[in-house]
CSV table of C-alpha atoms in Angstrom, one decimal:
chain,number,residue,atom,x,y,z
A,282,LYS,CA,64.2,103.4,37.8
A,283,ASN,CA,60.6,104.3,38.8
A,284,GLN,CA,58.4,101.3,38.4
A,285,VAL,CA,55.1,99.9,39.5
A,286,GLU,CA,54.5,96.2,39.5
A,287,GLN,CA,51.1,94.5,40.0
A,288,SER,CA,50.0,91.0,40.7
A,289,PRO,CA,48.3,88.9,39.8
A,290,GLN,CA,48.2,89.8,36.1
A,291,SER,CA,44.7,88.4,35.8
A,292,LEU,CA,42.2,87.0,38.2
A,293,ILE,CA,38.8,85.2,37.9
A,294,ILE,CA,36.4,85.0,40.8
A,295,LEU,CA,32.8,84.1,41.4
A,296,GLU,CA,30.2,86.8,42.0
A,297,GLY,CA,29.9,87.6,45.7
A,298,LYS,CA,33.5,86.6,46.6
A,299,ASN,CA,36.2,88.9,47.9
A,300,CYS,CA,39.6,89.4,46.3
A,301,THR,CA,42.8,91.3,46.9
A,302,LEU,CA,45.1,92.8,44.3
A,303,GLN,CA,48.7,93.7,45.0
A,304,CYS,CA,50.9,96.6,44.0
A,305,ASN,CA,54.7,97.0,44.6
A,306,TYR,CA,56.4,100.2,43.6
A,307,THR,CA,59.9,101.7,43.4
A,308,VAL,CA,59.0,105.3,42.9
A,309,SER,CA,60.9,108.2,44.3
A,310,PRO,CA,60.1,110.8,45.4
A,311,PHE,CA,56.7,109.5,46.5
A,312,SER,CA,53.7,111.8,46.4
A,313,ASN,CA,50.6,109.6,46.4
A,314,LEU,CA,49.3,106.2,45.3
A,315,ARG,CA,46.1,105.8,43.4
A,316,TRP,CA,44.0,102.9,42.3
A,317,TYR,CA,42.0,103.2,39.1
A,318,LYS,CA,39.4,101.0,37.6
A,319,GLN,CA,39.4,100.9,33.8
A,320,ASP,CA,36.7,99.3,31.8
A,321,THR,CA,37.7,98.0,28.4
A,322,GLY,CA,38.0,100.8,25.9
A,323,ARG,CA,37.3,103.5,28.5
A,324,GLY,CA,39.3,106.0,30.5
A,325,PRO,CA,40.5,105.2,34.0
A,326,VAL,CA,38.2,106.1,36.9
A,327,SER,CA,39.7,106.9,40.2
A,328,LEU,CA,38.8,104.6,43.2
A,329,THR,CA,41.2,105.8,45.9
A,330,ILE,CA,44.1,108.2,46.4
A,331,MET,CA,46.4,107.8,49.4
A,332,THR,CA,49.3,110.0,50.5
A,333,PHE,CA,52.4,108.9,52.5
A,334,SER,CA,50.7,109.3,55.8
A,335,GLU,CA,47.6,107.2,55.0
A,336,ASN,CA,47.4,103.5,55.7
A,337,THR,CA,44.0,102.7,54.4
A,338,LYS,CA,41.2,104.3,52.5
A,339,SER,CA,37.8,102.9,51.5
A,340,ASN,CA,35.4,103.7,48.7
A,341,GLY,CA,32.3,101.6,49.1
A,342,ARG,CA,33.3,97.9,48.5
A,343,TYR,CA,36.9,99.0,47.6
A,344,THR,CA,39.5,99.3,50.4
A,345,ALA,CA,43.0,100.2,49.6
A,346,THR,CA,46.0,99.8,52.0
A,347,LEU,CA,49.4,101.4,51.8
A,348,ASP,CA,52.6,100.4,53.5
A,349,ALA,CA,55.1,103.2,52.6
A,350,ASP,CA,57.9,101.4,54.4
A,351,THR,CA,57.7,98.3,52.2
A,352,LYS,CA,56.4,100.2,49.3
A,353,GLN,CA,53.4,98.0,48.9
A,354,SER,CA,49.7,98.6,48.4
A,355,SER,CA,46.7,96.4,48.1
A,356,LEU,CA,43.2,96.8,46.8
A,357,HIS,CA,40.5,94.7,48.5
A,358,ILE,CA,37.2,94.2,46.8
A,359,THR,CA,34.4,92.9,49.0
A,360,ALA,CA,31.3,91.0,47.8
A,361,SER,CA,32.3,91.3,44.1
A,362,GLN,CA,29.7,92.1,41.5
A,363,LEU,CA,29.6,91.4,37.8
A,364,SER,CA,30.2,95.1,37.1
A,365,ASP,CA,33.6,94.8,38.9
A,366,SER,CA,35.0,93.1,35.9
A,367,ALA,CA,37.6,95.5,34.7
A,368,SER,CA,41.3,96.3,34.8
A,369,TYR,CA,42.5,97.7,38.1
A,370,ILE,CA,45.6,99.9,37.8
A,371,CYS,CA,47.9,101.0,40.6
A,372,VAL,CA,49.4,104.4,39.9
A,373,VAL,CA,52.1,106.2,41.9
A,374,GLY,CA,52.8,109.8,41.6
A,375,PRO,CA,56.0,111.6,42.1
A,376,GLY,CA,54.4,115.0,41.7
A,377,ARG,CA,52.2,115.2,38.6
A,378,LYS,CA,54.0,112.7,36.4
A,379,LEU,CA,52.2,109.5,37.2
A,380,ILE,CA,53.9,106.1,37.0
A,381,TRP,CA,51.4,103.4,35.9
A,382,GLY,CA,51.3,99.7,36.6
A,383,LEU,CA,50.1,97.3,33.9
A,384,GLY,CA,47.0,96.5,35.9
A,385,THR,CA,45.3,93.4,37.1
A,386,SER,CA,42.5,92.1,34.8
A,387,LEU,CA,39.6,91.0,37.0
A,388,ALA,CA,36.8,88.9,35.7
A,389,VAL,CA,33.8,88.3,38.0
A,390,ASN,CA,31.7,85.3,36.8
A,391,PRO,CA,28.1,84.5,37.9
B,224,GLU,CA,28.9,115.5,37.6
B,225,PRO,CA,31.3,117.3,35.2
B,226,GLU,CA,33.4,115.1,32.9
B,227,VAL,CA,36.3,115.3,30.6
B,228,THR,CA,35.2,114.8,27.0
B,229,GLN,CA,37.3,113.8,24.0
B,230,THR,CA,36.7,113.8,20.3
B,231,PRO,CA,36.7,111.9,18.1
B,232,SER,CA,36.3,108.6,19.8
B,233,HIS,CA,38.1,106.8,17.0
B,234,GLN,CA,40.4,108.3,14.4
B,235,VAL,CA,41.9,106.4,11.5
B,236,THR,CA,44.7,108.1,9.5
B,237,GLN,CA,47.4,107.2,7.1
B,238,MET,CA,51.0,107.2,8.0
B,239,GLY,CA,52.6,110.6,7.6
B,240,GLN,CA,49.4,112.5,8.0
B,241,GLU,CA,48.7,115.1,10.8
B,242,VAL,CA,46.1,114.4,13.4
B,243,ILE,CA,44.6,116.6,16.1
B,244,LEU,CA,43.0,115.1,19.1
B,245,ARG,CA,40.6,117.2,21.0
B,246,CYS,CA,39.7,117.4,24.7
B,247,VAL,CA,37.4,119.6,26.8
B,248,PRO,CA,38.7,119.5,30.4
B,249,ILE,CA,36.5,120.1,33.4
B,250,SER,CA,35.9,123.8,33.5
B,251,ASN,CA,37.5,124.7,36.9
B,252,HIS,CA,40.5,122.5,36.5
B,253,LEU,CA,43.9,124.1,36.0
B,254,TYR,CA,46.2,121.2,35.1
B,255,PHE,CA,45.8,119.3,31.8
B,256,TYR,CA,47.5,116.1,30.6
B,257,TRP,CA,47.8,113.7,27.7
B,258,TYR,CA,48.5,110.0,28.2
B,259,ARG,CA,48.6,107.2,25.7
B,260,GLN,CA,48.0,103.5,26.1
B,261,ILE,CA,49.3,101.1,23.4
B,262,LEU,CA,47.1,98.0,23.2
B,263,GLY,CA,48.1,95.6,26.0
B,264,GLN,CA,50.7,98.0,27.5
B,265,LYS,CA,50.8,100.4,30.4
B,266,VAL,CA,49.4,103.9,30.3
B,267,GLU,CA,52.2,106.3,29.5
B,268,PHE,CA,52.5,109.9,30.5
B,269,LEU,CA,53.0,112.3,27.5
B,270,VAL,CA,52.7,115.8,28.7
B,271,SER,CA,51.3,118.1,31.4
B,272,PHE,CA,50.1,121.7,30.8
B,273,TYR,CA,49.6,124.5,33.2
B,274,ASN,CA,49.1,128.2,32.9
B,275,ASN,CA,49.2,128.0,29.1
B,276,GLU,CA,52.5,126.2,28.9
B,277,ILE,CA,54.0,122.8,29.1
B,278,SER,CA,55.0,122.0,32.6
B,279,GLU,CA,56.5,118.6,32.1
B,280,LYS,CA,56.9,116.1,29.2
B,281,SER,CA,58.1,112.6,28.7
B,282,GLU,CA,60.7,111.2,26.3
B,283,ILE,CA,57.8,110.1,24.1
B,284,PHE,CA,56.7,113.7,23.6
B,285,ASP,CA,59.2,114.6,20.8
B,286,ASP,CA,59.0,117.3,18.2
B,287,GLN,CA,56.3,115.5,16.4
B,288,PHE,CA,53.9,116.2,19.2
B,289,SER,CA,52.5,119.6,20.3
B,290,VAL,CA,49.7,120.7,22.6
B,291,GLU,CA,47.6,123.8,22.6
B,292,ARG,CA,44.8,125.4,24.5
B,293,PRO,CA,43.4,127.6,21.7
B,294,ASP,CA,40.3,129.1,23.2
B,295,GLY,CA,40.3,128.6,27.0
B,296,SER,CA,38.1,125.5,26.9
B,297,ASN,CA,39.6,123.1,24.4
B,298,PHE,CA,42.9,121.3,24.9
B,299,THR,CA,44.4,119.7,21.8
B,300,LEU,CA,47.2,117.2,21.0
B,301,LYS,CA,48.6,117.4,17.5
B,302,ILE,CA,50.8,114.7,16.0
B,303,ARG,CA,52.5,116.3,12.9
B,304,SER,CA,53.5,113.2,10.9
B,305,THR,CA,51.9,110.0,12.3
B,306,LYS,CA,53.8,106.8,12.4
B,307,LEU,CA,52.5,103.3,12.7
B,308,GLU,CA,53.7,103.1,16.3
B,309,ASP,CA,51.5,106.1,17.2
B,310,SER,CA,48.5,103.8,17.1
B,311,ALA,CA,47.1,103.8,20.6
B,312,MET,CA,44.4,105.1,22.9
B,313,TYR,CA,45.1,108.7,23.8
B,314,PHE,CA,43.6,109.9,27.1
B,315,CYS,CA,43.2,113.5,28.1
B,316,ALA,CA,43.0,114.3,31.8
B,317,SER,CA,42.5,117.4,34.0
B,318,SER,CA,42.9,118.0,37.6
B,319,ALA,CA,42.4,120.4,40.5
B,320,GLY,CA,43.4,117.9,43.1
B,321,THR,CA,41.7,114.8,41.8
B,322,THR,CA,42.6,113.8,38.3
B,323,SER,CA,39.7,113.0,35.9
B,324,PHE,CA,40.2,111.2,32.7
B,325,GLY,CA,38.4,111.4,29.5
B,326,PRO,CA,37.0,108.3,27.6
B,327,GLY,CA,39.9,108.3,25.2
B,328,THR,CA,40.5,108.6,21.5
B,329,ARG,CA,41.5,105.4,19.7
B,330,LEU,CA,44.0,106.4,17.0
B,331,THR,CA,44.7,103.9,14.3
B,332,VAL,CA,47.6,104.7,11.9
B,333,THR,CA,47.6,102.6,8.7
């Protein structure tokens, strides 16, 4: 069964600190892996998209890694800001039918 | 930057009533999608639409659901006879490579 599992479920960090969110997937066939940021009550916003051949991709303070052999991905946030408080969702696409994780709820406190 | 827009932002309806959720995808995008997110749960794929027809749909997208692109710009999701369990956030998305999501419509069925 195609599944995407994320950890931790929630995370609280202090402003300025770094953090890493994890994603494990069992999705076949694999097309791409995406990380989305979703503010409460809003639609998801794309942070990164990686295909099978990409190991890492950065978008500002966000860096995603992908290990297609172990089917794991991580999202690293550097120098966190209060505005980073949101849900971060890992999404894996077999084609156009995306399989979504439940997300990690990140709270950045001053 | 062009965005996907959705109306209304919040819809309250009584069980058994028909609702139509509206979306205006990004103008040069060719693929359109509807997703839903029940409170506290994962985003779930409903349907994808390409070249004026459904290209893929999930088990959730039963005979109570239909989609339409009536005029070349709007993309609608109709639920014929709403049930309590249809209460959720409904997200429209469009893509031409990168997928962009709208802000969502919160549907509350009472």
